[in-house]
PDB file of C-alpha atoms in Angstrom:
ATOM      1  CA  MET A 146       6.790  97.669 -51.511  1.00 51.00           C
ATOM      2  CA  SER A 147       4.929  97.591 -54.747  1.00 50.00           C
ATOM      3  CA  ASP A 148       5.810  95.117 -57.387  1.00 53.00           C
ATOM      4  CA  GLN A 149       4.078  97.113 -60.153  1.00 54.00           C
ATOM      5  CA  PRO A 150       6.257  97.708 -63.192  1.00 53.00           C
ATOM      6  CA  GLY A 151       7.742 101.127 -63.502  1.00 51.00           C
ATOM      7  CA  ASP A 152       8.406 101.576 -59.799  1.00 53.00           C
ATOM      8  CA  ASP A 153      12.044 102.057 -60.530  1.00 52.00           C
ATOM      9  CA  GLY A 154      11.201 105.531 -62.031  1.00 50.00           C
ATOM     10  CA  GLU A 155      12.131 104.505 -65.483  1.00 53.00           C
ATOM     11  CA  GLN A 156       9.272 104.680 -67.908  1.00 57.00           C
ATOM     12  CA  GLU A 157       9.417 103.771 -71.496  1.00 59.00           C
ATOM     13  CA  THR A 158       8.736 106.731 -73.798  1.00 66.00           C
ATOM     14  CA  GLU A 159       6.905 106.059 -76.990  1.00 67.00           C
ATOM     15  CA  PRO A 160       8.267 107.837 -80.077  1.00 68.00           C
ATOM     16  CA  LYS A 161       6.085 110.732 -81.181  1.00 69.00           C
ATOM     17  CA  PRO A 162       4.420 110.148 -84.488  1.00 67.00           C
ATOM     18  CA  LYS A 163       5.782 112.304 -87.271  1.00 68.00           C
ATOM     19  CA  LYS A 164       3.527 115.124 -88.324  1.00 68.00           C
ATOM     20  CA  LYS A 165       2.179 114.463 -91.747  1.00 70.00           C
ATOM     21  CA  LYS A 166       2.954 117.089 -94.315  1.00 74.00           C
ATOM     22  CA  ARG A 167      -0.106 118.660 -95.857  1.00 74.00           C
ATOM     23  CA  PRO A 168      -0.564 118.098 -99.556  1.00 76.00           C
ATOM     24  CA  PHE A 169       0.072 121.100-101.753  1.00 73.00           C
ATOM     25  CA  TRP A 170      -3.572 121.498-102.712  1.00 77.00           C
ATOM     26  CA  GLN A 171      -4.391 122.081 -99.030  1.00 76.00           C
ATOM     27  CA  GLU A 172      -1.593 124.627 -98.567  1.00 80.00           C
ATOM     28  CA  LEU A 173      -2.369 126.533-101.755  1.00 84.00           C
ATOM     29  CA  PRO A 174      -5.426 128.408-100.380  1.00 84.00           C
ATOM     30  CA  ILE A 175      -3.377 129.446 -97.333  1.00 84.00           C
ATOM     31  CA  LEU A 176      -0.564 130.742 -99.529  1.00 86.00           C
ATOM     32  CA  ILE A 177      -3.017 132.653-101.690  1.00 85.00           C
ATOM     33  CA  GLY A 178      -4.659 134.152 -98.614  1.00 84.00           C
ATOM     34  CA  VAL A 179      -1.314 135.271 -97.161  1.00 85.00           C
ATOM     35  CA  ALA A 180      -0.295 136.751-100.517  1.00 81.00           C
ATOM     36  CA  LEU A 181      -3.544 138.704-100.761  1.00 78.00           C
ATOM     37  CA  VAL A 182      -3.208 140.048 -97.220  1.00 81.00           C
ATOM     38  CA  LEU A 183       0.397 141.118 -97.818  1.00 81.00           C
ATOM     39  CA  THR A 184      -0.569 142.723-101.112  1.00 75.00           C
ATOM     40  CA  PHE A 185      -3.405 144.617 -99.446  1.00 75.00           C
ATOM     41  CA  VAL A 186      -1.140 145.890 -96.648  1.00 77.00           C
ATOM     42  CA  ILE A 187       1.654 146.905 -99.027  1.00 75.00           C
ATOM     43  CA  GLN A 188      -0.639 148.663-101.490  1.00 72.00           C
ATOM     44  CA  THR A 189      -2.578 150.401 -98.739  1.00 73.00           C
ATOM     45  CA  PHE A 190       0.337 151.751 -96.729  1.00 74.00           C
ATOM     46  CA  LEU A 191       3.600 151.442 -98.698  1.00 81.00           C
ATOM     47  CA  ALA A 192       3.285 151.383-102.480  1.00 83.00           C
ATOM     48  CA  ARG A 193       0.701 150.718-105.119  1.00 86.00           C
ATOM     49  CA  VAL A 194       0.515 149.890-108.805  1.00 86.00           C
ATOM     50  CA  PHE A 195      -1.597 152.215-110.947  1.00 87.00           C
ATOM     51  CA  VAL A 196      -2.725 151.965-114.554  1.00 85.00           C
ATOM     52  CA  ILE A 197      -2.128 154.952-116.854  1.00 88.00           C
ATOM     53  CA  PRO A 198      -5.493 155.389-118.618  1.00 82.00           C
ATOM     54  CA  SER A 199      -4.808 158.309-120.976  1.00 86.00           C
ATOM     55  CA  GLU A 200      -2.129 159.941-123.110  1.00 90.00           C
ATOM     56  CA  SER A 201      -1.849 163.154-121.052  1.00 92.00           C
ATOM     57  CA  MET A 202       1.622 162.192-119.746  1.00 94.00           C
ATOM     58  CA  GLU A 203       3.118 161.075-123.062  1.00 92.00           C
ATOM     59  CA  GLN A 204       5.899 160.342-123.647  1.00 90.00           C
ATOM     60  CA  THR A 205       6.976 159.917-120.046  1.00 94.00           C
ATOM     61  CA  LEU A 206       4.071 157.559-119.329  1.00 94.00           C
ATOM     62  CA  HIS A 207       2.175 155.710-122.030  1.00 91.00           C
ATOM     63  CA  GLY A 208      -1.569 155.303-121.952  1.00 86.00           C
ATOM     64  CA  CYS A 209      -4.659 155.585-124.121  1.00 78.00           C
ATOM     65  CA  ALA A 210      -8.305 154.616-124.067  1.00 68.00           C
ATOM     66  CA  GLY A 211      -8.739 150.922-124.794  1.00 65.00           C
ATOM     67  CA  CYS A 212      -5.022 150.079-124.945  1.00 71.00           C
ATOM     68  CA  TYR A 213      -2.574 148.447-122.544  1.00 74.00           C
ATOM     69  CA  GLY A 214      -1.199 151.473-120.707  1.00 84.00           C
ATOM     70  CA  ASP A 215       1.844 151.586-118.471  1.00 90.00           C
ATOM     71  CA  ARG A 216       1.593 150.161-114.963  1.00 91.00           C
ATOM     72  CA  VAL A 217       3.474 152.434-112.585  1.00 93.00           C
ATOM     73  CA  LEU A 218       4.684 151.897-109.030  1.00 93.00           C
ATOM     74  CA  VAL A 219       3.602 154.722-106.739  1.00 94.00           C
ATOM     75  CA  ASP A 220       5.472 155.392-103.490  1.00 94.00           C
ATOM     76  CA  LYS A 221       2.910 156.220-100.780  1.00 93.00           C
ATOM     77  CA  LEU A 222       5.407 156.882 -97.988  1.00 92.00           C
ATOM     78  CA  VAL A 223       7.568 159.587 -99.528  1.00 93.00           C
ATOM     79  CA  TYR A 224       5.160 162.427 -98.716  1.00 94.00           C
ATOM     80  CA  THR A 225       4.628 161.414 -95.119  1.00 91.00           C
ATOM     81  CA  PHE A 226       7.270 163.904 -94.021  1.00 89.00           C
ATOM     82  CA  ASN A 227       7.743 166.051 -97.155  1.00 92.00           C
ATOM     83  CA  ASP A 228       5.462 167.792 -99.618  1.00 94.00           C
ATOM     84  CA  PRO A 229       5.697 167.241-103.379  1.00 96.00           C
ATOM     85  CA  ALA A 230       8.375 169.300-105.123  1.00 96.00           C
ATOM     86  CA  PRO A 231       8.461 170.828-108.617  1.00 96.00           C
ATOM     87  CA  GLY A 232       9.208 168.269-111.304  1.00 95.00           C
ATOM     88  CA  GLU A 233       7.858 165.244-109.443  1.00 96.00           C
ATOM     89  CA  VAL A 234       5.240 163.057-111.124  1.00 96.00           C
ATOM     90  CA  VAL A 235       2.416 162.409-108.675  1.00 96.00           C
ATOM     91  CA  VAL A 236      -0.868 160.515-108.489  1.00 95.00           C
ATOM     92  CA  PHE A 237      -3.680 162.349-106.734  1.00 95.00           C
ATOM     93  CA  GLU A 238      -7.400 162.153-106.171  1.00 92.00           C
ATOM     94  CA  ARG A 239      -9.211 164.496-108.512  1.00 91.00           C
ATOM     95  CA  PRO A 240     -10.241 167.616-106.521  1.00 92.00           C
ATOM     96  CA  SER A 241     -13.911 168.548-106.307  1.00 88.00           C
ATOM     97  CA  THR A 242     -13.181 171.727-108.304  1.00 89.00           C
ATOM     98  CA  TRP A 243     -12.009 169.686-111.302  1.00 90.00           C
ATOM     99  CA  ASN A 244     -14.251 168.592-114.147  1.00 81.00           C
ATOM    100  CA  ARG A 245     -15.364 165.072-113.243  1.00 70.00           C
ATOM    101  CA  SER A 246     -17.260 164.360-116.444  1.00 58.00           C
ATOM    102  CA  GLU A 247     -14.216 162.506-117.784  1.00 54.00           C
ATOM    103  CA  PHE A 248     -14.502 159.818-115.101  1.00 53.00           C
ATOM    104  CA  THR A 249     -16.691 156.800-115.738  1.00 54.00           C
ATOM    105  CA  SER A 250     -16.708 153.683-113.607  1.00 58.00           C
ATOM    106  CA  GLN A 251     -15.076 150.708-115.293  1.00 62.00           C
ATOM    107  CA  ARG A 252     -16.681 148.149-112.997  1.00 65.00           C
ATOM    108  CA  SER A 253     -19.027 145.522-114.377  1.00 66.00           C
ATOM    109  CA  ASP A 254     -22.621 145.305-113.184  1.00 72.00           C
ATOM    110  CA  ASN A 255     -22.006 141.613-112.515  1.00 78.00           C
ATOM    111  CA  ALA A 256     -21.022 141.206-108.858  1.00 79.00           C
ATOM    112  CA  VAL A 257     -18.545 138.369-109.503  1.00 76.00           C
ATOM    113  CA  VAL A 258     -16.843 140.160-112.398  1.00 74.00           C
ATOM    114  CA  SER A 259     -16.725 143.387-110.392  1.00 73.00           C
ATOM    115  CA  TRP A 260     -15.055 141.525-107.493  1.00 74.00           C
ATOM    116  CA  LEU A 261     -12.475 140.021-109.847  1.00 76.00           C
ATOM    117  CA  GLN A 262     -11.818 143.478-111.289  1.00 72.00           C
ATOM    118  CA  GLY A 263     -11.205 144.761-107.778  1.00 71.00           C
ATOM    119  CA  ILE A 264      -8.667 141.993-107.139  1.00 69.00           C
ATOM    120  CA  GLY A 265      -7.006 142.780-110.458  1.00 70.00           C
ATOM    121  CA  ALA A 266      -6.764 146.449-109.517  1.00 67.00           C
ATOM    122  CA  LEU A 267      -4.756 145.508-106.424  1.00 62.00           C
ATOM    123  CA  PHE A 268      -2.120 143.952-108.668  1.00 61.00           C
ATOM    124  CA  GLY A 269      -2.298 146.685-111.294  1.00 55.00           C
ATOM    125  CA  MET A 270      -3.926 144.367-113.814  1.00 59.00           C
ATOM    126  CA  ALA A 271      -7.113 146.433-113.951  1.00 61.00           C
ATOM    127  CA  ALA A 272      -7.869 150.107-113.520  1.00 60.00           C
ATOM    128  CA  PRO A 273      -9.042 151.016-109.998  1.00 60.00           C
ATOM    129  CA  ASP A 274     -12.596 152.229-109.622  1.00 58.00           C
ATOM    130  CA  GLU A 275     -11.298 155.562-108.388  1.00 64.00           C
ATOM    131  CA  ASP A 276     -11.083 159.023-109.880  1.00 78.00           C
ATOM    132  CA  ASP A 277      -7.300 159.319-109.652  1.00 87.00           C
ATOM    133  CA  VAL A 278      -5.105 161.445-111.901  1.00 91.00           C
ATOM    134  CA  VAL A 279      -1.391 161.474-112.719  1.00 94.00           C
ATOM    135  CA  LYS A 280       0.389 164.766-113.552  1.00 96.00           C
ATOM    136  CA  ARG A 281       3.689 166.555-112.990  1.00 96.00           C
ATOM    137  CA  VAL A 282       4.099 169.247-110.324  1.00 97.00           C
ATOM    138  CA  VAL A 283       5.213 172.529-111.901  1.00 96.00           C
ATOM    139  CA  ALA A 284       4.649 175.034-109.079  1.00 96.00           C
ATOM    140  CA  VAL A 285       4.058 174.744-105.335  1.00 97.00           C
ATOM    141  CA  GLY A 286       2.660 176.947-102.585  1.00 96.00           C
ATOM    142  CA  GLY A 287       3.995 180.507-102.539  1.00 96.00           C
ATOM    143  CA  GLN A 288       5.092 180.495-106.190  1.00 97.00           C
ATOM    144  CA  THR A 289       3.563 182.462-109.063  1.00 97.00           C
ATOM    145  CA  ILE A 290       3.093 180.665-112.375  1.00 96.00           C
ATOM    146  CA  GLU A 291       2.051 181.973-115.776  1.00 95.00           C
ATOM    147  CA  CYS A 292       2.273 181.329-119.508  1.00 93.00           C
ATOM    148  CA  GLY A 293       2.461 184.283-121.898  1.00 90.00           C
ATOM    149  CA  PRO A 294       2.414 184.835-125.661  1.00 91.00           C
ATOM    150  CA  ASP A 295       5.952 183.448-125.951  1.00 91.00           C
ATOM    151  CA  ASN A 296       4.605 179.929-125.222  1.00 91.00           C
ATOM    152  CA  ARG A 297       6.903 179.591-122.204  1.00 92.00           C
ATOM    153  CA  VAL A 298       5.796 178.678-118.699  1.00 94.00           C
ATOM    154  CA  LYS A 299       7.342 180.960-116.093  1.00 95.00           C
ATOM    155  CA  VAL A 300       7.555 180.508-112.337  1.00 96.00           C
ATOM    156  CA  ASP A 301       8.265 183.646-110.314  1.00 95.00           C
ATOM    157  CA  GLY A 302       9.036 185.411-113.581  1.00 94.00           C
ATOM    158  CA  LYS A 303      11.687 182.926-114.738  1.00 94.00           C
ATOM    159  CA  PRO A 304      11.207 180.526-117.683  1.00 94.00           C
ATOM    160  CA  VAL A 305      11.223 176.894-116.593  1.00 93.00           C
ATOM    161  CA  ASP A 306      13.296 174.138-118.187  1.00 92.00           C
ATOM    162  CA  GLU A 307      11.007 171.334-119.371  1.00 92.00           C
ATOM    163  CA  PRO A 308      12.851 168.702-121.438  1.00 93.00           C
ATOM    164  CA  TYR A 309      10.028 166.218-120.786  1.00 93.00           C
ATOM    165  CA  VAL A 310       7.366 168.225-122.667  1.00 94.00           C
ATOM    166  CA  TYR A 311       5.792 166.451-125.653  1.00 94.00           C
ATOM    167  CA  TRP A 312       3.622 168.075-128.312  1.00 93.00           C
ATOM    168  CA  ASP A 313       0.942 165.775-129.705  1.00 91.00           C
ATOM    169  CA  PRO A 314       1.046 166.161-133.513  1.00 91.00           C
ATOM    170  CA  MET A 315      -2.611 165.113-133.713  1.00 88.00           C
ATOM    171  CA  MET A 316      -3.567 168.226-131.738  1.00 87.00           C
ATOM    172  CA  GLY A 317      -2.177 170.662-134.280  1.00 84.00           C
ATOM    173  CA  GLU A 318       0.240 173.460-133.441  1.00 86.00           C
ATOM    174  CA  ALA A 319       2.823 172.964-130.712  1.00 85.00           C
ATOM    175  CA  LYS A 320       1.358 175.680-128.557  1.00 87.00           C
ATOM    176  CA  GLN A 321      -0.192 175.891-125.113  1.00 87.00           C
ATOM    177  CA  ASP A 322      -2.904 178.210-123.859  1.00 85.00           C
ATOM    178  CA  GLN A 323      -1.946 181.386-122.050  1.00 88.00           C
ATOM    179  CA  PHE A 324      -2.855 181.648-118.377  1.00 91.00           C
ATOM    180  CA  GLY A 325      -2.047 183.525-115.206  1.00 84.00           C
ATOM    181  CA  PRO A 326      -0.241 184.864-113.429  1.00 94.00           C
ATOM    182  CA  ILE A 327      -1.543 182.676-110.605  1.00 95.00           C
ATOM    183  CA  THR A 328      -0.054 182.712-107.120  1.00 96.00           C
ATOM    184  CA  VAL A 329      -0.334 179.208-105.694  1.00 97.00           C
ATOM    185  CA  PRO A 330      -1.558 179.249-102.066  1.00 96.00           C
ATOM    186  CA  GLU A 331       0.304 177.272 -99.425  1.00 96.00           C
ATOM    187  CA  GLY A 332      -0.801 173.664 -99.330  1.00 96.00           C
ATOM    188  CA  LYS A 333      -1.733 173.646-103.020  1.00 97.00           C
ATOM    189  CA  LEU A 334      -0.020 172.458-106.219  1.00 98.00           C
ATOM    190  CA  PHE A 335      -0.184 173.543-109.855  1.00 97.00           C
ATOM    191  CA  VAL A 336       0.129 170.443-112.028  1.00 96.00           C
ATOM    192  CA  MET A 337       0.449 169.911-115.773  1.00 95.00           C
ATOM    193  CA  GLY A 338       0.678 166.978-118.157  1.00 94.00           C
ATOM    194  CA  ASP A 339       3.838 166.308-120.136  1.00 95.00           C
ATOM    195  CA  ASN A 340       1.697 166.005-123.279  1.00 94.00           C
ATOM    196  CA  ARG A 341       1.356 169.734-123.104  1.00 93.00           C
ATOM    197  CA  ASN A 342      -1.224 170.367-125.834  1.00 91.00           C
ATOM    198  CA  ASN A 343      -3.346 167.323-124.960  1.00 91.00           C
ATOM    199  CA  SER A 344      -3.771 167.317-121.191  1.00 91.00           C
ATOM    200  CA  GLY A 345      -6.647 168.304-118.961  1.00 90.00           C
ATOM    201  CA  ASP A 346      -4.749 169.701-115.976  1.00 92.00           C
ATOM    202  CA  SER A 347      -4.648 172.722-113.666  1.00 94.00           C
ATOM    203  CA  ARG A 348      -4.915 175.084-116.648  1.00 92.00           C
ATOM    204  CA  SER A 349      -8.236 173.787-117.941  1.00 88.00           C
ATOM    205  CA  GLN A 350     -10.469 173.580-114.864  1.00 89.00           C
ATOM    206  CA  GLY A 351     -11.876 177.100-115.021  1.00 83.00           C
ATOM    207  CA  GLY A 352     -11.391 180.144-112.846  1.00 82.00           C
ATOM    208  CA  GLY A 353      -8.289 181.150-114.788  1.00 79.00           C
ATOM    209  CA  GLY A 354      -6.439 178.163-113.366  1.00 84.00           C
ATOM    210  CA  VAL A 355      -7.453 178.730-109.745  1.00 88.00           C
ATOM    211  CA  ASN A 356      -9.978 175.889-109.846  1.00 91.00           C
ATOM    212  CA  GLY A 357      -7.246 173.566-111.070  1.00 93.00           C
ATOM    213  CA  LEU A 358      -5.064 173.820-107.978  1.00 96.00           C
ATOM    214  CA  VAL A 359      -4.562 170.476-106.229  1.00 96.00           C
ATOM    215  CA  PRO A 360      -4.564 170.258-102.412  1.00 96.00           C
ATOM    216  CA  VAL A 361      -1.473 168.509-101.079  1.00 97.00           C
ATOM    217  CA  GLU A 362      -3.677 166.215 -98.997  1.00 96.00           C
ATOM    218  CA  ASN A 363      -5.168 164.835-102.219  1.00 96.00           C
ATOM    219  CA  VAL A 364      -1.795 163.467-103.302  1.00 96.00           C
ATOM    220  CA  ILE A 365      -1.618 159.681-103.050  1.00 94.00           C
ATOM    221  CA  GLY A 366       2.060 159.249-103.838  1.00 95.00           C
ATOM    222  CA  LYS A 367       5.003 159.742-106.153  1.00 96.00           C
ATOM    223  CA  VAL A 368       5.481 157.742-109.350  1.00 96.00           C
ATOM    224  CA  ARG A 369       8.774 155.863-109.012  1.00 95.00           C
ATOM    225  CA  ALA A 370       8.956 153.446-111.931  1.00 95.00           C
ATOM    226  CA  ILE A 371       7.171 151.755-114.808  1.00 94.00           C
ATOM    227  CA  VAL A 372       6.758 148.094-113.867  1.00 93.00           C
ATOM    228  CA  LEU A 373       4.708 146.815-116.827  1.00 88.00           C
ATOM    229  CA  PRO A 374       4.987 145.997-119.655  1.00 89.00           C
ATOM    230  CA  PRO A 375       8.542 144.583-119.379  1.00 91.00           C
ATOM    231  CA  SER A 376       9.611 146.448-122.517  1.00 91.00           C
ATOM    232  CA  ARG A 377       8.967 149.706-120.641  1.00 92.00           C
ATOM    233  CA  TRP A 378      10.816 148.893-117.406  1.00 91.00           C
ATOM    234  CA  GLN A 379      12.453 152.119-116.277  1.00 93.00           C
ATOM    235  CA  GLY A 380      12.495 154.681-113.517  1.00 92.00           C
ATOM    236  CA  VAL A 381      10.467 157.881-113.757  1.00 92.00           C
ATOM    237  CA  GLY A 382      12.631 160.963-113.387  1.00 84.00           C
ATOM    238  CA  ASP A 383      11.688 164.092-111.487  1.00 83.00           C
ATOM    239  CA  HIS A 384      13.642 166.774-113.346  1.00 88.00           C
ATOM    240  CA  ASP A 385      13.156 170.071-111.512  1.00 87.00           C
ATOM    241  CA  PRO A 386      11.883 172.544-114.135  1.00 89.00           C
ATOM    242  CA  GLN A 387      12.941 175.428-111.920  1.00 86.00           C
ATOM    243  CA  SER A 388      16.570 174.340-111.665  1.00 81.00           C
ATOM    244  CA  LEU A 389      19.109 176.575-113.363  1.00 58.00           C
ATOM    245  CA  SER A 390      19.728 175.336-116.882  1.00 44.00           C
ATOM    246  CA  ALA A 391      22.774 176.003-119.028  1.00 35.00           C
ATOM    247  CA  PRO A 392      23.840 175.290-122.609  1.00 37.00           C
ATOM    248  CA  ALA A 393      25.598 171.993-123.176  1.00 34.00           C
ATOM    249  CA  TRP A 394      29.023 173.606-123.433  1.00 29.00           C
ATOM    250  CA  GLN A 395      28.592 175.023-119.934  1.00 33.00           C
ATOM    251  CA  VAL A 396      27.735 171.700-118.336  1.00 34.00           C
ATOM    252  CA  GLY A 397      31.388 170.725-118.035  1.00 37.00           C
ATOM    253  CA  ILE A 398      32.457 174.029-116.489  1.00 34.00           C
ATOM    254  CA  PRO A 399      31.971 173.042-112.812  1.00 38.00           C
ATOM    255  CA  ALA A 400      33.887 169.796-113.296  1.00 39.00           C
ATOM    256  CA  GLY A 401      36.609 171.604-115.239  1.00 41.00           C
ATOM    257  CA  LEU A 402      36.963 174.241-112.556  1.00 36.00           C
ATOM    258  CA  GLY A 403      37.125 171.535-109.913  1.00 42.00           C
ATOM    259  CA  ILE A 404      39.931 169.731-111.720  1.00 38.00           C
ATOM    260  CA  ALA A 405      41.801 172.983-112.330  1.00 42.00           C
ATOM    261  CA  ALA A 406      41.509 173.929-108.668  1.00 40.00           C
ATOM    262  CA  ALA A 407      42.533 170.460-107.508  1.00 41.00           C
ATOM    263  CA  TRP A 408      45.678 170.279-109.664  1.00 42.00           C
ATOM    264  CA  PRO A 409      47.804 172.726-107.578  1.00 46.00           C
ATOM    265  CA  THR A 410      46.711 170.906-104.427  1.00 42.00           C
ATOM    266  CA  LEU A 411      47.732 167.543-105.857  1.00 40.00           C
ATOM    267  CA  TRP A 412      51.072 168.977-107.081  1.00 45.00           C
ATOM    268  CA  LEU A 413      51.843 170.540-103.695  1.00 46.00           C
ATOM    269  CA  GLY A 414      50.797 167.301-101.999  1.00 46.00           C
ATOM    270  CA  ARG A 415      53.366 165.346-104.002  1.00 47.00           C
ATOM    271  CA  ARG A 416      56.073 167.838-103.072  1.00 48.00           C
ATOM    272  CA  ALA A 417      55.070 167.687 -99.414  1.00 45.00           C
ATOM    273  CA  ARG A 418      55.251 163.892 -99.374  1.00 47.00           C
ATOM    274  CA  ARG A 419      58.745 164.026-100.818  1.00 53.00           C
ATOM    275  CA  LEU A 420      59.847 166.540 -98.192  1.00 47.00           C
ATOM    276  CA  LEU A 421      58.362 164.768 -95.186  1.00 44.00           C
ATOM    277  CA  PRO A 422      61.015 162.006 -94.882  1.00 50.00           C
ATOM    278  CA  PHE A 423      63.779 164.617 -94.937  1.00 47.00           C
ATOM    279  CA  ILE A 424      62.050 166.909 -92.435  1.00 44.00           C
ATOM    280  CA  HIS A 425      61.261 164.091 -90.004  1.00 45.00           C
ATOM    281  CA  SER A 426      64.582 162.282 -90.151  1.00 50.00           C
ATOM    282  CA  GLY A 427      66.980 165.181 -90.672  1.00 50.00           C
ATOM    283  CA  PRO A 428      70.721 164.655 -91.130  1.00 50.00           C
ATOM    284  CA  GLN A 429      72.102 161.766 -89.091  1.00 49.00           C
ATOM    285  CA  PRO A 430      74.769 162.736 -86.512  1.00 48.00           C
ATOM    286  CA  SER A 431      78.217 161.458 -87.320  1.00 47.00           C
ATOM    287  CA  THR A 432      81.655 161.864 -85.771  1.00 46.00           C
ATOM    288  CA  THR A 433      83.333 161.815 -89.141  1.00 48.00           C
ATOM    289  CA  GLU A 434      82.946 163.990 -92.177  1.00 47.00           C
ATOM    290  CA  PRO A 435      80.542 162.222 -94.538  1.00 45.00           C
ATOM    291  CA  SER A 436      81.857 161.362 -97.931  1.00 46.00           C
ATOM    292  CA  PRO A 437      79.910 162.344-101.060  1.00 43.00           C
ATOM    293  CA  SER A 438      78.696 158.776-101.426  1.00 43.00           C
ATOM    294  CA  SER A 439      77.236 158.755 -97.879  1.00 42.00           C
ATOM    295  CA  LYS A 440      74.936 161.749 -98.319  1.00 39.00           C
ATOM    296  CA  PRO A 441      71.368 161.140 -97.182  1.00 40.00           C
ATOM    297  CA  PRO A 442      69.434 159.539-100.053  1.00 38.00           C
ATOM    298  CA  THR A 443      66.414 161.716 -99.305  1.00 33.00           C
ATOM    299  CA  ALA A 444      68.370 164.895 -99.948  1.00 32.00           C
ATOM    300  CA  ASP A 445      69.755 163.370-103.133  1.00 31.00           C
ATOM    301  CA  ARG A 446      66.211 162.643-104.353  1.00 33.00           C
ATOM    302  CA  LEU A 447      65.045 166.153-103.577  1.00 32.00           C
ATOM    303  CA  VAL A 448      67.711 167.833-105.670  1.00 32.00           C
ATOM    304  CA  ARG A 449      67.763 165.287-108.483  1.00 35.00           C
ATOM    305  CA  GLY A 450      67.563 166.964-111.869  1.00 38.00           C
ATOM    306  CA  ARG A 451      67.986 170.480-110.470  1.00 39.00           C
ATOM    307  CA  PRO A 452      71.532 171.923-110.239  1.00 40.00           C
ATOM    308  CA  PRO A 453      72.273 173.989-107.143  1.00 39.00           C
ATOM    309  CA  GLY A 454      71.381 177.630-107.507  1.00 41.00           C
ATOM    310  CA  GLU A 455      68.901 177.071-110.358  1.00 40.00           C
ATOM    311  CA  GLY A 456      65.593 178.877-109.889  1.00 40.00           C
ATOM    312  CA  GLY A 457      62.271 177.242-109.256  1.00 36.00           C
ATOM    313  CA  GLY A 458      60.040 176.689-106.262  1.00 35.00           C
ATOM    314  CA  TRP A 459      58.566 173.645-104.693  1.00 34.00           C
TER     315      TRP A 459
END
């Protein structure tokens, strides 16, 4: 037998040293790196912040050259399974048929500054070095759009309802150029700015508007909300200009008709609930003639306030 210690199978276990917590200055670069990766993934595949560079979408979206324009959140997933619909505000890559003379790169010639500008663009703090445009969809594939002497845009011969339209007083008369009719091919969009007399959109690209059509595949996403500045926090609506519009006094008609139609149903329902206990229970069998005071209470409730023989239905 061995007389070496530990032969009895019992070995002393030394306590494991506690893992030292890293100082914050060592963890900070890791946190920044993770944040940048997550931001890149989110803005590449899910949503992205864009800067509004011009006033063509006033007063829905604010922007101008040299000022702090709205920062908008653009949903990049919504059109994965559906195409843009009339009334939706979209961001898209400027088609090759559009006038590109308006676009100038905003990147610095300095490599470091240019890199910082690229990082800022990811967070919506600087304009991206991309030729992207934001407009509102007015007509989609298969529809015919035009604007005549009456200054009204029509789709398939019907005037559209555009409460979002703004007329820039600096541009003179509140009037838009005539165009069309143009039949939009499938897979294309006809887009216009809300600042109707100060917007370079599908109308102004030549070819009578044909050159201004936007391929659906150029669409980056749908504008969901204004995220900066805080004073402008709000969602961005997508009022359908082709929806049936009615004067204000007619707006309450559907609700009024619904209430009027529901009232008889509610009244009959009350009557039915009062009858159910009597129908289900019925008169109780008795070997003796019931006295007036022993009449079923349900029957007494049903005839309360209505003398026998008096007209009136349930």
